[in-house]
Amino acid sequence: QVQLVESGGGVVQAGGSLKLACSASGRISSLSTMGWYRQAPGRERELVATVTGHRQKTYADSVKGRFTISRTTNRSAIFLQMDSLKPEDTAVYYCNYRRLTDDAWGQGTQVTVSS
């Protein structure tokens, strides 16, 4: 089973930046998609960004132009560079690993953006 550990969360002022990291251990498939999701209190967990094993990327409309997802060449880690942060970006951010036969989640890291 793939295991995921997130890091990099914290508290920043609006307009600031953070970079999240997710380290994966186990067998990483070249066909896997990894991504970042976030969940705020009282809201559904939502997609932020994904990256496939072939380096195709997808972003939620709310973060396009502000967030950038990347993946290491060995596919064992992903990052999320977050710029121009807004208070509405405040949430717990979760790393996800997904393929047909596996679906793994990290424990999450808190991101708080103050006004």
Short mmCIF file of the N, C-alpha and C atoms (twelve columns), coordinates in Angstrom:
data_MODEL
# 
_entry.id   MODEL 
# 
loop_
_atom_site.group_PDB 
_atom_site.id 
_atom_site.type_symbol 
_atom_site.label_atom_id 
_atom_site.label_alt_id 
_atom_site.label_comp_id 
_atom_site.label_asym_id 
_atom_site.label_seq_id 
_atom_site.Cartn_x 
_atom_site.Cartn_y 
_atom_site.Cartn_z 
_atom_site.pdbx_PDB_model_num 
ATOM 1   N N  . GLN A 1   0.837   -1.196 0.000   1 
ATOM 2   C CA . GLN A 1   0.000   0.000  0.000   1 
ATOM 3   C C  . GLN A 1   0.874   1.250  0.000   1 
ATOM 4   N N  . VAL A 2   0.458   2.233  -0.750  1 
ATOM 5   C CA . VAL A 2   1.158   3.503  -0.788  1 
ATOM 6   C C  . VAL A 2   0.798   4.304  0.456   1 
ATOM 7   N N  . GLN A 3   1.805   4.911  1.072   1 
ATOM 8   C CA . GLN A 3   1.594   5.777  2.222   1 
ATOM 9   C C  . GLN A 3   2.064   7.184  1.881   1 
ATOM 10  N N  . LEU A 4   1.324   8.171  2.357   1 
ATOM 11  C CA . LEU A 4   1.572   9.560  2.010   1 
ATOM 12  C C  . LEU A 4   1.742   10.404 3.263   1 
ATOM 13  N N  . VAL A 5   2.685   11.338 3.214   1 
ATOM 14  C CA . VAL A 5   2.915   12.261 4.316   1 
ATOM 15  C C  . VAL A 5   3.034   13.669 3.755   1 
ATOM 16  N N  . GLU A 6   2.174   14.565 4.233   1 
ATOM 17  C CA . GLU A 6   2.206   15.958 3.799   1 
ATOM 18  C C  . GLU A 6   3.020   16.808 4.762   1 
ATOM 19  N N  . SER A 7   3.545   17.908 4.240   1 
ATOM 20  C CA . SER A 7   4.250   18.878 5.061   1 
ATOM 21  C C  . SER A 7   4.164   20.241 4.387   1 
ATOM 22  N N  . GLY A 8   4.481   21.279 5.136   1 
ATOM 23  C CA . GLY A 8   4.561   22.613 4.575   1 
ATOM 24  C C  . GLY A 8   3.428   23.547 4.926   1 
ATOM 25  N N  . GLY A 9   2.398   23.055 5.598   1 
ATOM 26  C CA . GLY A 9   1.301   23.916 5.974   1 
ATOM 27  C C  . GLY A 9   1.707   24.920 7.035   1 
ATOM 28  N N  . GLY A 10  0.867   25.922 7.221   1 
ATOM 29  C CA . GLY A 10  1.147   26.940 8.205   1 
ATOM 30  C C  . GLY A 10  0.176   28.085 8.106   1 
ATOM 31  N N  . VAL A 11  0.535   29.182 8.740   1 
ATOM 32  C CA . VAL A 11  -0.279  30.390 8.758   1 
ATOM 33  C C  . VAL A 11  0.446   31.487 7.998   1 
ATOM 34  N N  . VAL A 12  -0.241  32.099 7.052   1 
ATOM 35  C CA . VAL A 12  0.344   33.177 6.260   1 
ATOM 36  C C  . VAL A 12  -0.657  34.308 6.096   1 
ATOM 37  N N  . GLN A 13  -0.145  35.471 5.779   1 
ATOM 38  C CA . GLN A 13  -0.989  36.612 5.471   1 
ATOM 39  C C  . GLN A 13  -1.535  36.496 4.056   1 
ATOM 40  N N  . ALA A 14  -2.699  37.071 3.830   1 
ATOM 41  C CA . ALA A 14  -3.251  37.125 2.484   1 
ATOM 42  C C  . ALA A 14  -2.235  37.743 1.534   1 
ATOM 43  N N  . GLY A 15  -2.121  37.140 0.357   1 
ATOM 44  C CA . GLY A 15  -1.132  37.576 -0.615  1 
ATOM 45  C C  . GLY A 15  0.198   36.869 -0.503  1 
ATOM 46  N N  . GLY A 16  0.382   36.107 0.555   1 
ATOM 47  C CA . GLY A 16  1.624   35.394 0.761   1 
ATOM 48  C C  . GLY A 16  1.667   34.071 0.030   1 
ATOM 49  N N  . SER A 17  2.720   33.308 0.301   1 
ATOM 50  C CA . SER A 17  2.950   32.043 -0.395  1 
ATOM 51  C C  . SER A 17  3.291   30.933 0.577   1 
ATOM 52  N N  . LEU A 18  2.973   29.723 0.178   1 
ATOM 53  C CA . LEU A 18  3.371   28.514 0.870   1 
ATOM 54  C C  . LEU A 18  3.666   27.446 -0.163  1 
ATOM 55  N N  . LYS A 19  4.517   26.507 0.195   1 
ATOM 56  C CA . LYS A 19  4.765   25.356 -0.655  1 
ATOM 57  C C  . LYS A 19  4.531   24.086 0.148   1 
ATOM 58  N N  . LEU A 20  3.588   23.286 -0.308  1 
ATOM 59  C CA . LEU A 20  3.283   22.021 0.325   1 
ATOM 60  C C  . LEU A 20  4.052   20.901 -0.359  1 
ATOM 61  N N  . ALA A 21  4.378   19.880 0.409   1 
ATOM 62  C CA . ALA A 21  5.060   18.716 -0.124  1 
ATOM 63  C C  . ALA A 21  4.359   17.453 0.343   1 
ATOM 64  N N  . CYS A 22  4.375   16.447 -0.496  1 
ATOM 65  C CA . CYS A 22  3.805   15.146 -0.169  1 
ATOM 66  C C  . CYS A 22  4.789   14.081 -0.601  1 
ATOM 67  N N  . SER A 23  5.232   13.290 0.353   1 
ATOM 68  C CA . SER A 23  6.170   12.213 0.086   1 
ATOM 69  C C  . SER A 23  5.432   10.883 0.103   1 
ATOM 70  N N  . ALA A 24  5.617   10.091 -0.938  1 
ATOM 71  C CA . ALA A 24  4.951   8.805  -1.064  1 
ATOM 72  C C  . ALA A 24  5.952   7.674  -0.897  1 
ATOM 73  N N  . SER A 25  5.536   6.652  -0.186  1 
ATOM 74  C CA . SER A 25  6.347   5.455  -0.038  1 
ATOM 75  C C  . SER A 25  5.551   4.245  -0.499  1 
ATOM 76  N N  . GLY A 26  6.263   3.225  -0.942  1 
ATOM 77  C CA . GLY A 26  5.616   2.048  -1.492  1 
ATOM 78  C C  . GLY A 26  5.852   1.959  -2.982  1 
ATOM 79  N N  . ARG A 27  5.075   1.144  -3.641  1 
ATOM 80  C CA . ARG A 27  5.210   0.975  -5.081  1 
ATOM 81  C C  . ARG A 27  4.402   2.041  -5.802  1 
ATOM 82  N N  . ILE A 28  5.103   2.897  -6.533  1 
ATOM 83  C CA . ILE A 28  4.467   4.001  -7.231  1 
ATOM 84  C C  . ILE A 28  4.309   3.629  -8.700  1 
ATOM 85  N N  . SER A 29  3.092   3.571  -9.151  1 
ATOM 86  C CA . SER A 29  2.806   3.195  -10.528 1 
ATOM 87  C C  . SER A 29  2.956   4.375  -11.470 1 
ATOM 88  N N  . SER A 30  3.484   4.119  -12.644 1 
ATOM 89  C CA . SER A 30  3.575   5.149  -13.671 1 
ATOM 90  C C  . SER A 30  2.204   5.547  -14.199 1 
ATOM 91  N N  . LEU A 31  1.192   4.756  -13.904 1 
ATOM 92  C CA . LEU A 31  -0.170  5.045  -14.337 1 
ATOM 93  C C  . LEU A 31  -0.982  5.769  -13.263 1 
ATOM 94  N N  . SER A 32  -0.354  6.099  -12.154 1 
ATOM 95  C CA . SER A 32  -1.064  6.722  -11.055 1 
ATOM 96  C C  . SER A 32  -1.238  8.217  -11.251 1 
ATOM 97  N N  . THR A 33  -2.289  8.720  -10.644 1 
ATOM 98  C CA . THR A 33  -2.521  10.155 -10.564 1 
ATOM 99  C C  . THR A 33  -2.387  10.573 -9.102  1 
ATOM 100 N N  . MET A 34  -1.641  11.618 -8.861  1 
ATOM 101 C CA . MET A 34  -1.535  12.179 -7.526  1 
ATOM 102 C C  . MET A 34  -2.083  13.596 -7.549  1 
ATOM 103 N N  . GLY A 35  -2.546  14.034 -6.395  1 
ATOM 104 C CA . GLY A 35  -3.113  15.359 -6.368  1 
ATOM 105 C C  . GLY A 35  -3.319  15.902 -4.975  1 
ATOM 106 N N  . TRP A 36  -3.767  17.137 -4.953  1 
ATOM 107 C CA . TRP A 36  -4.084  17.829 -3.720  1 
ATOM 108 C C  . TRP A 36  -5.576  18.122 -3.669  1 
ATOM 109 N N  . TYR A 37  -6.165  17.853 -2.531  1 
ATOM 110 C CA . TYR A 37  -7.549  18.184 -2.243  1 
ATOM 111 C C  . TYR A 37  -7.580  19.007 -0.968  1 
ATOM 112 N N  . ARG A 38  -8.652  19.730 -0.756  1 
ATOM 113 C CA . ARG A 38  -8.758  20.507 0.471   1 
ATOM 114 C C  . ARG A 38  -10.178 20.444 1.013   1 
ATOM 115 N N  . GLN A 39  -10.285 20.630 2.310   1 
ATOM 116 C CA . GLN A 39  -11.578 20.599 2.965   1 
ATOM 117 C C  . GLN A 39  -11.616 21.627 4.080   1 
ATOM 118 N N  . ALA A 40  -12.586 22.512 3.993   1 
ATOM 119 C CA . ALA A 40  -12.834 23.500 5.031   1 
ATOM 120 C C  . ALA A 40  -13.991 23.019 5.900   1 
ATOM 121 N N  . PRO A 41  -14.088 23.502 7.140   1 
ATOM 122 C CA . PRO A 41  -15.180 23.076 8.018   1 
ATOM 123 C C  . PRO A 41  -16.548 23.290 7.375   1 
ATOM 124 N N  . GLY A 42  -17.394 22.269 7.440   1 
ATOM 125 C CA . GLY A 42  -18.730 22.363 6.897   1 
ATOM 126 C C  . GLY A 42  -18.821 22.263 5.390   1 
ATOM 127 N N  . ARG A 43  -17.716 21.982 4.720   1 
ATOM 128 C CA . ARG A 43  -17.715 21.892 3.267   1 
ATOM 129 C C  . ARG A 43  -17.240 20.522 2.819   1 
ATOM 130 N N  . GLU A 44  -17.593 20.174 1.596   1 
ATOM 131 C CA . GLU A 44  -17.131 18.925 1.003   1 
ATOM 132 C C  . GLU A 44  -15.665 19.045 0.617   1 
ATOM 133 N N  . ARG A 45  -14.975 17.919 0.633   1 
ATOM 134 C CA . ARG A 45  -13.615 17.894 0.154   1 
ATOM 135 C C  . ARG A 45  -13.629 18.183 -1.351  1 
ATOM 136 N N  . GLU A 46  -12.737 19.056 -1.796  1 
ATOM 137 C CA . GLU A 46  -12.735 19.467 -3.186  1 
ATOM 138 C C  . GLU A 46  -11.355 19.325 -3.816  1 
ATOM 139 N N  . LEU A 47  -11.363 19.090 -5.105  1 
ATOM 140 C CA . LEU A 47  -10.138 18.986 -5.871  1 
ATOM 141 C C  . LEU A 47  -9.437  20.332 -5.953  1 
ATOM 142 N N  . VAL A 48  -8.128  20.323 -5.765  1 
ATOM 143 C CA . VAL A 48  -7.308  21.516 -5.969  1 
ATOM 144 C C  . VAL A 48  -6.490  21.370 -7.249  1 
ATOM 145 N N  . ALA A 49  -5.722  20.299 -7.345  1 
ATOM 146 C CA . ALA A 49  -4.885  20.071 -8.511  1 
ATOM 147 C C  . ALA A 49  -4.477  18.613 -8.565  1 
ATOM 148 N N  . THR A 50  -4.250  18.100 -9.776  1 
ATOM 149 C CA . THR A 50  -3.777  16.732 -9.957  1 
ATOM 150 C C  . THR A 50  -2.663  16.710 -10.988 1 
ATOM 151 N N  . VAL A 51  -1.849  15.666 -10.920 1 
ATOM 152 C CA . VAL A 51  -0.812  15.437 -11.908 1 
ATOM 153 C C  . VAL A 51  -0.712  13.938 -12.152 1 
ATOM 154 N N  . THR A 52  -0.714  13.541 -13.418 1 
ATOM 155 C CA . THR A 52  -0.636  12.136 -13.765 1 
ATOM 156 C C  . THR A 52  0.812   11.683 -13.850 1 
ATOM 157 N N  . GLY A 53  0.989   10.373 -14.019 1 
ATOM 158 C CA . GLY A 53  2.319   9.833  -14.226 1 
ATOM 159 C C  . GLY A 53  2.952   10.299 -15.518 1 
ATOM 160 N N  . HIS A 54  2.133   10.783 -16.438 1 
ATOM 161 C CA . HIS A 54  2.611   11.343 -17.699 1 
ATOM 162 C C  . HIS A 54  2.710   12.863 -17.646 1 
ATOM 163 N N  . ARG A 55  2.610   13.422 -16.449 1 
ATOM 164 C CA . ARG A 55  2.817   14.844 -16.176 1 
ATOM 165 C C  . ARG A 55  1.715   15.750 -16.708 1 
ATOM 166 N N  . GLN A 56  0.550   15.198 -16.968 1 
ATOM 167 C CA . GLN A 56  -0.595  16.025 -17.307 1 
ATOM 168 C C  . GLN A 56  -1.175  16.611 -16.028 1 
ATOM 169 N N  . LYS A 57  -1.540  17.880 -16.057 1 
ATOM 170 C CA . LYS A 57  -1.978  18.595 -14.865 1 
ATOM 171 C C  . LYS A 57  -3.385  19.151 -15.020 1 
ATOM 172 N N  . THR A 58  -4.096  19.157 -13.923 1 
ATOM 173 C CA . THR A 58  -5.438  19.707 -13.864 1 
ATOM 174 C C  . THR A 58  -5.550  20.584 -12.632 1 
ATOM 175 N N  . TYR A 59  -6.241  21.720 -12.764 1 
ATOM 176 C CA . TYR A 59  -6.427  22.643 -11.652 1 
ATOM 177 C C  . TYR A 59  -7.888  23.012 -11.493 1 
ATOM 178 N N  . ALA A 60  -8.287  23.226 -10.259 1 
ATOM 179 C CA . ALA A 60  -9.589  23.813 -10.014 1 
ATOM 180 C C  . ALA A 60  -9.588  25.253 -10.512 1 
ATOM 181 N N  . ASP A 61  -10.737 25.701 -10.998 1 
ATOM 182 C CA . ASP A 61  -10.825 27.066 -11.514 1 
ATOM 183 C C  . ASP A 61  -10.423 28.101 -10.464 1 
ATOM 184 N N  . SER A 62  -10.716 27.823 -9.213  1 
ATOM 185 C CA . SER A 62  -10.461 28.783 -8.148  1 
ATOM 186 C C  . SER A 62  -8.980  29.012 -7.863  1 
ATOM 187 N N  . VAL A 63  -8.107  28.119 -8.344  1 
ATOM 188 C CA . VAL A 63  -6.679  28.261 -8.056  1 
ATOM 189 C C  . VAL A 63  -5.836  28.445 -9.300  1 
ATOM 190 N N  . LYS A 64  -6.434  28.396 -10.474 1 
ATOM 191 C CA . LYS A 64  -5.681  28.559 -11.709 1 
ATOM 192 C C  . LYS A 64  -4.954  29.903 -11.721 1 
ATOM 193 N N  . GLY A 65  -3.699  29.862 -12.106 1 
ATOM 194 C CA . GLY A 65  -2.894  31.067 -12.139 1 
ATOM 195 C C  . GLY A 65  -2.236  31.412 -10.830 1 
ATOM 196 N N  . ARG A 66  -2.624  30.734 -9.747  1 
ATOM 197 C CA . ARG A 66  -2.051  31.006 -8.433  1 
ATOM 198 C C  . ARG A 66  -1.293  29.813 -7.866  1 
ATOM 199 N N  . PHE A 67  -1.773  28.612 -8.134  1 
ATOM 200 C CA . PHE A 67  -1.156  27.396 -7.610  1 
ATOM 201 C C  . PHE A 67  -0.486  26.623 -8.744  1 
ATOM 202 N N  . THR A 68  0.596   25.934 -8.415  1 
ATOM 203 C CA . THR A 68  1.302   25.101 -9.378  1 
ATOM 204 C C  . THR A 68  1.624   23.758 -8.747  1 
ATOM 205 N N  . ILE A 69  1.211   22.680 -9.409  1 
ATOM 206 C CA . ILE A 69  1.514   21.345 -8.929  1 
ATOM 207 C C  . ILE A 69  2.694   20.788 -9.716  1 
ATOM 208 N N  . SER A 70  3.532   20.010 -9.055  1 
ATOM 209 C CA . SER A 70  4.658   19.382 -9.713  1 
ATOM 210 C C  . SER A 70  4.896   18.001 -9.116  1 
ATOM 211 N N  . ARG A 71  5.655   17.179 -9.838  1 
ATOM 212 C CA . ARG A 71  5.925   15.815 -9.412  1 
ATOM 213 C C  . ARG A 71  7.354   15.465 -9.759  1 
ATOM 214 N N  . THR A 72  8.020   14.748 -8.858  1 
ATOM 215 C CA . THR A 72  9.395   14.347 -9.100  1 
ATOM 216 C C  . THR A 72  9.458   13.323 -10.217 1 
ATOM 217 N N  . THR A 73  10.628  13.201 -10.821 1 
ATOM 218 C CA . THR A 73  10.791  12.299 -11.955 1 
ATOM 219 C C  . THR A 73  10.563  10.846 -11.578 1 
ATOM 220 N N  . ASN A 74  10.863  10.484 -10.336 1 
ATOM 221 C CA . ASN A 74  10.590  9.116  -9.897  1 
ATOM 222 C C  . ASN A 74  9.166   8.953  -9.373  1 
ATOM 223 N N  . ARG A 75  8.371   9.992  -9.455  1 
ATOM 224 C CA . ARG A 75  6.952   9.998  -9.107  1 
ATOM 225 C C  . ARG A 75  6.680   9.759  -7.630  1 
ATOM 226 N N  . SER A 76  7.672   9.896  -6.772  1 
ATOM 227 C CA . SER A 76  7.506   9.588  -5.366  1 
ATOM 228 C C  . SER A 76  7.109   10.783 -4.513  1 
ATOM 229 N N  . ALA A 77  7.037   11.953 -5.097  1 
ATOM 230 C CA . ALA A 77  6.658   13.140 -4.337  1 
ATOM 231 C C  . ALA A 77  5.969   14.138 -5.245  1 
ATOM 232 N N  . ILE A 78  5.041   14.874 -4.668  1 
ATOM 233 C CA . ILE A 78  4.416   15.990 -5.370  1 
ATOM 234 C C  . ILE A 78  4.501   17.223 -4.489  1 
ATOM 235 N N  . PHE A 79  4.369   18.372 -5.136  1 
ATOM 236 C CA . PHE A 79  4.444   19.641 -4.446  1 
ATOM 237 C C  . PHE A 79  3.296   20.527 -4.906  1 
ATOM 238 N N  . LEU A 80  2.966   21.482 -4.091  1 
ATOM 239 C CA . LEU A 80  1.975   22.475 -4.464  1 
ATOM 240 C C  . LEU A 80  2.502   23.840 -4.062  1 
ATOM 241 N N  . GLN A 81  2.925   24.604 -5.053  1 
ATOM 242 C CA . GLN A 81  3.351   25.972 -4.817  1 
ATOM 243 C C  . GLN A 81  2.119   26.859 -4.842  1 
ATOM 244 N N  . MET A 82  1.847   27.534 -3.737  1 
ATOM 245 C CA . MET A 82  0.664   28.361 -3.601  1 
ATOM 246 C C  . MET A 82  1.092   29.813 -3.450  1 
ATOM 247 N N  . ASP A 83  0.708   30.626 -4.406  1 
ATOM 248 C CA . ASP A 83  1.015   32.045 -4.402  1 
ATOM 249 C C  . ASP A 83  -0.275  32.848 -4.349  1 
ATOM 250 N N  . SER A 84  -0.152  34.100 -3.979  1 
ATOM 251 C CA . SER A 84  -1.299  35.005 -3.905  1 
ATOM 252 C C  . SER A 84  -2.436  34.392 -3.103  1 
ATOM 253 N N  . LEU A 85  -2.107  33.871 -1.948  1 
ATOM 254 C CA . LEU A 85  -3.092  33.170 -1.131  1 
ATOM 255 C C  . LEU A 85  -4.196  34.102 -0.650  1 
ATOM 256 N N  . LYS A 86  -5.397  33.541 -0.578  1 
ATOM 257 C CA . LYS A 86  -6.578  34.265 -0.146  1 
ATOM 258 C C  . LYS A 86  -7.161  33.602 1.094   1 
ATOM 259 N N  . PRO A 87  -7.907  34.343 1.915   1 
ATOM 260 C CA . PRO A 87  -8.528  33.722 3.089   1 
ATOM 261 C C  . PRO A 87  -9.387  32.511 2.736   1 
ATOM 262 N N  . GLU A 88  -10.028 32.518 1.581   1 
ATOM 263 C CA . GLU A 88  -10.856 31.395 1.186   1 
ATOM 264 C C  . GLU A 88  -10.055 30.144 0.834   1 
ATOM 265 N N  . ASP A 89  -8.727  30.252 0.774   1 
ATOM 266 C CA . ASP A 89  -7.884  29.080 0.592   1 
ATOM 267 C C  . ASP A 89  -7.667  28.324 1.898   1 
ATOM 268 N N  . THR A 90  -8.108  28.888 3.006   1 
ATOM 269 C CA . THR A 90  -7.945  28.250 4.308   1 
ATOM 270 C C  . THR A 90  -8.671  26.913 4.340   1 
ATOM 271 N N  . ALA A 91  -7.943  25.854 4.658   1 
ATOM 272 C CA . ALA A 91  -8.502  24.509 4.675   1 
ATOM 273 C C  . ALA A 91  -7.423  23.534 5.119   1 
ATOM 274 N N  . VAL A 92  -7.832  22.304 5.345   1 
ATOM 275 C CA . VAL A 92  -6.879  21.215 5.493   1 
ATOM 276 C C  . VAL A 92  -6.619  20.664 4.102   1 
ATOM 277 N N  . TYR A 93  -5.361  20.586 3.732   1 
ATOM 278 C CA . TYR A 93  -4.976  20.103 2.418   1 
ATOM 279 C C  . TYR A 93  -4.499  18.660 2.520   1 
ATOM 280 N N  . TYR A 94  -5.057  17.816 1.660   1 
ATOM 281 C CA . TYR A 94  -4.758  16.396 1.667   1 
ATOM 282 C C  . TYR A 94  -4.077  15.980 0.372   1 
ATOM 283 N N  . CYS A 95  -3.098  15.125 0.495   1 
ATOM 284 C CA . CYS A 95  -2.438  14.520 -0.653  1 
ATOM 285 C C  . CYS A 95  -3.148  13.216 -0.996  1 
ATOM 286 N N  . ASN A 96  -3.296  12.947 -2.287  1 
ATOM 287 C CA . ASN A 96  -3.994  11.754 -2.747  1 
ATOM 288 C C  . ASN A 96  -3.180  11.017 -3.801  1 
ATOM 289 N N  . TYR A 97  -3.209  9.711  -3.725  1 
ATOM 290 C CA . TYR A 97  -2.617  8.824  -4.724  1 
ATOM 291 C C  . TYR A 97  -3.717  7.906  -5.218  1 
ATOM 292 N N  . ARG A 98  -3.889  7.827  -6.524  1 
ATOM 293 C CA . ARG A 98  -5.004  7.050  -7.055  1 
ATOM 294 C C  . ARG A 98  -4.628  6.323  -8.334  1 
ATOM 295 N N  . ARG A 99  -5.046  5.091  -8.402  1 
ATOM 296 C CA . ARG A 99  -5.031  4.303  -9.617  1 
ATOM 297 C C  . ARG A 99  -6.179  3.314  -9.517  1 
ATOM 298 N N  . LEU A 100 -6.327  2.486  -10.518 1 
ATOM 299 C CA . LEU A 100 -7.488  1.610  -10.573 1 
ATOM 300 C C  . LEU A 100 -7.616  0.735  -9.330  1 
ATOM 301 N N  . THR A 101 -6.488  0.259  -8.806  1 
ATOM 302 C CA . THR A 101 -6.511  -0.688 -7.696  1 
ATOM 303 C C  . THR A 101 -6.082  -0.098 -6.357  1 
ATOM 304 N N  . ASP A 102 -5.909  1.202  -6.279  1 
ATOM 305 C CA . ASP A 102 -5.440  1.812  -5.045  1 
ATOM 306 C C  . ASP A 102 -5.953  3.245  -4.937  1 
ATOM 307 N N  . ASP A 103 -6.212  3.666  -3.723  1 
ATOM 308 C CA . ASP A 103 -6.660  5.023  -3.444  1 
ATOM 309 C C  . ASP A 103 -6.197  5.358  -2.034  1 
ATOM 310 N N  . ALA A 104 -5.155  6.165  -1.923  1 
ATOM 311 C CA . ALA A 104 -4.542  6.463  -0.641  1 
ATOM 312 C C  . ALA A 104 -4.584  7.951  -0.344  1 
ATOM 313 N N  . TRP A 105 -4.681  8.269  0.942   1 
ATOM 314 C CA . TRP A 105 -4.737  9.653  1.404   1 
ATOM 315 C C  . TRP A 105 -3.728  9.889  2.517   1 
ATOM 316 N N  . GLY A 106 -3.179  11.089 2.553   1 
ATOM 317 C CA . GLY A 106 -2.351  11.494 3.663   1 
ATOM 318 C C  . GLY A 106 -3.198  11.985 4.818   1 
ATOM 319 N N  . GLN A 107 -2.542  12.383 5.902   1 
ATOM 320 C CA . GLN A 107 -3.249  12.840 7.089   1 
ATOM 321 C C  . GLN A 107 -3.735  14.279 6.983   1 
ATOM 322 N N  . GLY A 108 -3.177  15.030 6.064   1 
ATOM 323 C CA . GLY A 108 -3.577  16.406 5.865   1 
ATOM 324 C C  . GLY A 108 -2.656  17.391 6.567   1 
ATOM 325 N N  . THR A 109 -2.595  18.591 6.029   1 
ATOM 326 C CA . THR A 109 -1.828  19.662 6.632   1 
ATOM 327 C C  . THR A 109 -2.659  20.944 6.583   1 
ATOM 328 N N  . GLN A 110 -2.692  21.658 7.691   1 
ATOM 329 C CA . GLN A 110 -3.537  22.842 7.809   1 
ATOM 330 C C  . GLN A 110 -2.885  24.045 7.149   1 
ATOM 331 N N  . VAL A 111 -3.657  24.723 6.316   1 
ATOM 332 C CA . VAL A 111 -3.246  25.991 5.728   1 
ATOM 333 C C  . VAL A 111 -4.230  27.054 6.185   1 
ATOM 334 N N  . THR A 112 -3.721  28.088 6.820   1 
ATOM 335 C CA . THR A 112 -4.560  29.182 7.291   1 
ATOM 336 C C  . THR A 112 -4.053  30.485 6.701   1 
ATOM 337 N N  . VAL A 113 -4.937  31.201 6.029   1 
ATOM 338 C CA . VAL A 113 -4.592  32.473 5.409   1 
ATOM 339 C C  . VAL A 113 -5.371  33.568 6.124   1 
ATOM 340 N N  . SER A 114 -4.666  34.464 6.776   1 
ATOM 341 C CA . SER A 114 -5.303  35.523 7.536   1 
ATOM 342 C C  . SER A 114 -5.540  36.752 6.671   1 
ATOM 343 N N  . SER A 115 -6.565  37.517 7.036   1 
ATOM 344 C CA . SER A 115 -6.915  38.714 6.279   1 
ATOM 345 C C  . SER A 115 -5.961  39.850 6.588   1 
# 
